Coordinates of N, CA and C in Angstrom, one line a residue:
X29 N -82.6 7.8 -10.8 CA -82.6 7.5 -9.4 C -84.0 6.9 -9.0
X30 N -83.9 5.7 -8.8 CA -85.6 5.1 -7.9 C -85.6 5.6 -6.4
X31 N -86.9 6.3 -6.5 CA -87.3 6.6 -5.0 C -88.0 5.3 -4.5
X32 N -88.0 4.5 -3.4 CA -88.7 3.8 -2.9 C -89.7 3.8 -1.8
X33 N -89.8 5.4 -1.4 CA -90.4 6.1 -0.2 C -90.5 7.8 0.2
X34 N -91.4 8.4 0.0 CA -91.9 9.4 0.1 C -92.2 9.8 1.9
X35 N -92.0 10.6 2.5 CA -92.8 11.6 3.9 C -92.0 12.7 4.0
X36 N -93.1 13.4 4.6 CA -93.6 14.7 5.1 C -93.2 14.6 6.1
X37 N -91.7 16.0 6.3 CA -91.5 16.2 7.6 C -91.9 17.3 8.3
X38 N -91.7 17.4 10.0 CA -92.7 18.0 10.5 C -92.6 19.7 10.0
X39 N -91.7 20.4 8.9 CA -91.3 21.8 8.4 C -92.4 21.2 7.1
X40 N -92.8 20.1 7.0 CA -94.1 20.4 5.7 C -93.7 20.1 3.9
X41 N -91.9 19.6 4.3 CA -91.1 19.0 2.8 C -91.2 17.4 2.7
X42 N -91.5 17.1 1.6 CA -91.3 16.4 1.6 C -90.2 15.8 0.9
X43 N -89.6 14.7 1.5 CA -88.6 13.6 2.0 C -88.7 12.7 1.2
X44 N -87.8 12.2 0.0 CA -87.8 11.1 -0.4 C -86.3 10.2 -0.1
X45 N -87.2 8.8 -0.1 CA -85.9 7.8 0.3 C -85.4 7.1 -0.7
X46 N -84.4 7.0 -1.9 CA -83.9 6.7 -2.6 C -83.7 5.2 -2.4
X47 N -83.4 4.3 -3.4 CA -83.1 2.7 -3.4 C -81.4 3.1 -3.0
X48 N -80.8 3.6 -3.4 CA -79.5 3.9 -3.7 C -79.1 4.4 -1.9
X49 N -79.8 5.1 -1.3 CA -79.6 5.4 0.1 C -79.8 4.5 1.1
X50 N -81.0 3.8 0.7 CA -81.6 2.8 1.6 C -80.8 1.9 1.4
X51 N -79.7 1.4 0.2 CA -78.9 -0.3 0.5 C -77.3 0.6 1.2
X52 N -77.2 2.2 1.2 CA -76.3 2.1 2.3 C -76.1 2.1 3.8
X53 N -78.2 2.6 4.1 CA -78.2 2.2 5.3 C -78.1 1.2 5.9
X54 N -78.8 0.0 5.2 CA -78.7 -0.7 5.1 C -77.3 -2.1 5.2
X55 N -76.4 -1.4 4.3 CA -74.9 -2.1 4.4 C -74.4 -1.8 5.3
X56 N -74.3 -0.2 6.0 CA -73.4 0.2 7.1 C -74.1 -0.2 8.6
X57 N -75.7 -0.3 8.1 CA -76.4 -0.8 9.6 C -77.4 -2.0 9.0
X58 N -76.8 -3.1 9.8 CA -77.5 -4.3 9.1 C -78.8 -4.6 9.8
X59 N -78.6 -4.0 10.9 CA -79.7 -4.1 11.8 C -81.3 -3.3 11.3
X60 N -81.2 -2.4 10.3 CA -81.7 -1.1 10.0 C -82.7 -1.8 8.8
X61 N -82.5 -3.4 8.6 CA -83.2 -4.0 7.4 C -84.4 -4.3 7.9
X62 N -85.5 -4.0 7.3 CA -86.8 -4.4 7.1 C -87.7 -3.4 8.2
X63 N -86.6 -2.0 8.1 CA -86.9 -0.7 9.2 C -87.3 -0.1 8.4
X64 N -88.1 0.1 7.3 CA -88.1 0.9 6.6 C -89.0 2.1 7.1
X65 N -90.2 1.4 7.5 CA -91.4 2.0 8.4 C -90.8 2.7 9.0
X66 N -90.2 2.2 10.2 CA -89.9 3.0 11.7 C -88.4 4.1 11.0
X67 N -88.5 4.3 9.9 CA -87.6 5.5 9.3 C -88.9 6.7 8.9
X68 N -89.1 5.9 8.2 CA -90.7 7.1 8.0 C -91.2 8.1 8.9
X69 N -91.7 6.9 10.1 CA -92.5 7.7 11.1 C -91.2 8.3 11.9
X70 N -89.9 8.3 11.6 CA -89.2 9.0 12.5 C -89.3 10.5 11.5
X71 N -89.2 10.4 10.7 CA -89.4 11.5 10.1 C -90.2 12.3 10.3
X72 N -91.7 11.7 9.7 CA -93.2 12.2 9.7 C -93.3 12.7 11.2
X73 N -93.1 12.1 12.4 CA -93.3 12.4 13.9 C -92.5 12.0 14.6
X74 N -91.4 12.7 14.9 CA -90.4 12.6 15.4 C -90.7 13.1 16.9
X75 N -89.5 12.7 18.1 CA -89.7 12.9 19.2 C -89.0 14.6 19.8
X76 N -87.9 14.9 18.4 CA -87.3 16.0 18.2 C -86.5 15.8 16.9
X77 N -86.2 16.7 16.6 CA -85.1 17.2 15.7 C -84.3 18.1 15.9
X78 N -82.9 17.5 15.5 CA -81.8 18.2 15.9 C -81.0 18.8 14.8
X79 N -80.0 19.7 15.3 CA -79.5 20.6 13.7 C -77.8 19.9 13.6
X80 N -77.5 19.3 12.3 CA -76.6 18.6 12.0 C -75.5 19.3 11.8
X81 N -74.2 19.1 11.6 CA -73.1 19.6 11.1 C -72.7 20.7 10.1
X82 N -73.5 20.0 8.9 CA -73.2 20.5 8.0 C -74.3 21.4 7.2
X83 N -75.6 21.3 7.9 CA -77.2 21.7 7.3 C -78.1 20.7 7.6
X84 N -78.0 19.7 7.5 CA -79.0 18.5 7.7 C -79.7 18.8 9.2
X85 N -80.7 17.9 9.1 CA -81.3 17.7 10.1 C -81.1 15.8 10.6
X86 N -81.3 15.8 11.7 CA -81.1 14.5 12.2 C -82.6 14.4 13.3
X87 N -83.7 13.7 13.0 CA -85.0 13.4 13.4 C -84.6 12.2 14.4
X88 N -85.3 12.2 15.2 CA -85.2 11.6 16.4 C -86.4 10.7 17.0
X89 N -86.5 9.3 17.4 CA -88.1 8.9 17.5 C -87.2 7.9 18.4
X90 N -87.7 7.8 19.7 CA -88.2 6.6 20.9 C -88.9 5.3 20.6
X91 N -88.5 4.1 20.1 CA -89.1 2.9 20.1 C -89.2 2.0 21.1
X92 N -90.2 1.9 21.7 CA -89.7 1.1 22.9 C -89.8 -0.5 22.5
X93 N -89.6 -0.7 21.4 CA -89.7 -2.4 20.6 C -88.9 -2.1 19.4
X94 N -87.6 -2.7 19.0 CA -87.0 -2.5 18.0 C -86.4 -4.1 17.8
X95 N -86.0 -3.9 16.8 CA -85.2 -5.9 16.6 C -84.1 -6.0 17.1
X96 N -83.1 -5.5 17.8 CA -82.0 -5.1 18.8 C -82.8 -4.8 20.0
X97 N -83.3 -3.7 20.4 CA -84.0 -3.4 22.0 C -84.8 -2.3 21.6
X98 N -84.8 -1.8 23.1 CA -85.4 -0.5 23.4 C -84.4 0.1 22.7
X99 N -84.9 0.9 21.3 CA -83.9 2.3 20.7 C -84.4 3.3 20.3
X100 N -83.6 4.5 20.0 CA -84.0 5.6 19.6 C -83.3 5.2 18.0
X101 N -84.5 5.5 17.0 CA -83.9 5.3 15.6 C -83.5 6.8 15.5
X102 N -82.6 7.4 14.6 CA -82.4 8.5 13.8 C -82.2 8.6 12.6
X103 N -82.8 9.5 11.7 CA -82.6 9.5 10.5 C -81.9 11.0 9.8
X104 N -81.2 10.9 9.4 CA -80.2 12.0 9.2 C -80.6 12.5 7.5
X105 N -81.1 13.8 7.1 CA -81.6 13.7 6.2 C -81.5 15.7 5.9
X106 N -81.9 16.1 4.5 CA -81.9 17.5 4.1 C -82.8 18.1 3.6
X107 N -83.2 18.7 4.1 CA -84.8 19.7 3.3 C -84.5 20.3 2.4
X108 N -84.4 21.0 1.0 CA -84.1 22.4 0.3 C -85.3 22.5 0.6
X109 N -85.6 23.7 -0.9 CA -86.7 24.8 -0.4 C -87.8 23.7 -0.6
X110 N -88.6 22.6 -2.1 CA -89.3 22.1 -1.9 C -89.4 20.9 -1.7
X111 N -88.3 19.9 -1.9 CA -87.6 18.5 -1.1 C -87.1 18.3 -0.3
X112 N -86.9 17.3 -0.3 CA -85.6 16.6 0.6 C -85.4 15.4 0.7
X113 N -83.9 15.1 1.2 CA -83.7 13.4 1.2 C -82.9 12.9 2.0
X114 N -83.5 11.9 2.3 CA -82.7 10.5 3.2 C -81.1 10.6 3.3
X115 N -80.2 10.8 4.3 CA -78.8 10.7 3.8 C -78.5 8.9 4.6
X116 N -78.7 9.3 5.9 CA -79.1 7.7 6.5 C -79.2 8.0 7.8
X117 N -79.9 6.6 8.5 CA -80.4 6.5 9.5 C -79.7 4.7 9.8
X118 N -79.8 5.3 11.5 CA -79.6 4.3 12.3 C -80.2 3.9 13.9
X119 N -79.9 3.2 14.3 CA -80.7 3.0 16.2 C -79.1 3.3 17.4
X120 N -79.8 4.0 18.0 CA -78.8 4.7 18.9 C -79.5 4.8 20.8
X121 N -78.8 4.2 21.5 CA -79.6 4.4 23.2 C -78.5 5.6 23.7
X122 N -78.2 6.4 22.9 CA -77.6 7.7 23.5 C -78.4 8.9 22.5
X123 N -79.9 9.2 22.5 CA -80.3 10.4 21.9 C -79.5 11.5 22.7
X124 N -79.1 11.2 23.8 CA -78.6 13.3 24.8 C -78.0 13.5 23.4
X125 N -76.3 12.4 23.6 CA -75.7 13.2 22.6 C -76.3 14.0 21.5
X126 N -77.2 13.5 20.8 CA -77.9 14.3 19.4 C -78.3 15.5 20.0
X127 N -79.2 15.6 21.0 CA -80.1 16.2 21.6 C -79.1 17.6 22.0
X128 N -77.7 17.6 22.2 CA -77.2 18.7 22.4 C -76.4 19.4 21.2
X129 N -76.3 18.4 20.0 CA -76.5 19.4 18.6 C -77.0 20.7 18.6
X130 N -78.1 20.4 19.1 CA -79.4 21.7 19.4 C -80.7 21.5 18.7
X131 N -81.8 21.8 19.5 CA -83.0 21.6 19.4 C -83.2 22.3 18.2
X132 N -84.2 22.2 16.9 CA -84.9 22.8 16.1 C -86.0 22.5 15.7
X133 N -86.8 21.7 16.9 CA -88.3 21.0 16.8 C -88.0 19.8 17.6
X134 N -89.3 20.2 19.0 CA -89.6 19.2 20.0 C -91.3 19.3 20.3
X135 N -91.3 17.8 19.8 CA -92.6 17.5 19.9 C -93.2 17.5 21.2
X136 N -94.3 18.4 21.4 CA -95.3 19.0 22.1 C -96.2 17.9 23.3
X137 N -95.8 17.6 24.4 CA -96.6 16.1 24.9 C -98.1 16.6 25.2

């Protein structure tokens, strides 16, 4: 498996983003190409994180400039004890909905 991208989320794991993940964010969100950055930093400093379905976490970041508009990117992703990885991310102008998953980290203004 090629990793193409390594960060540190705000619990201190680090997050790798596989080639194999990134061409299905990629396929399912076409918009999401040449985002690789603004996946990162939603990770690394996110605006919150919310608690997912199934265990995952879904990181949350405010862009006020994206190649579509004003969006919130999210990146949907799993920690174990000393990794974790990319499942996928997209741009969304409805963070509440995420936001009422439930809070598990809100960055401090």
């Amino acid at each position: 498996m090629e990793i193409i991208a390594y960060v540190r989320s705000v619990n201190g794991v680090e997050i790798e983003v596989a080639a194999e993940r990134w061409a299905h964010v990629v396929e399912a969100h076409d918009y999401m190409s040449g985002n690789l950055d603004m996946v990162l930093e939603t990770v690394a400093e996110p605006d919150f994180v919310a608690r997912g379905r199934r265990g995952e976490l879904l990181a949350v970041r405010l862009f006020e400039k994206t190649n579509i508009s004003r969006k919130h990117c999210v990146v949907v992703y799993r920690e174990e004890e000393k990794r974790g990885f990319v499942i996928t991310a997209f741009m969304t102008s409805r963070a509440d909905k995420i936001r009422r998953r439930g809070i598990v980290w809100e960055r401090k203004n």
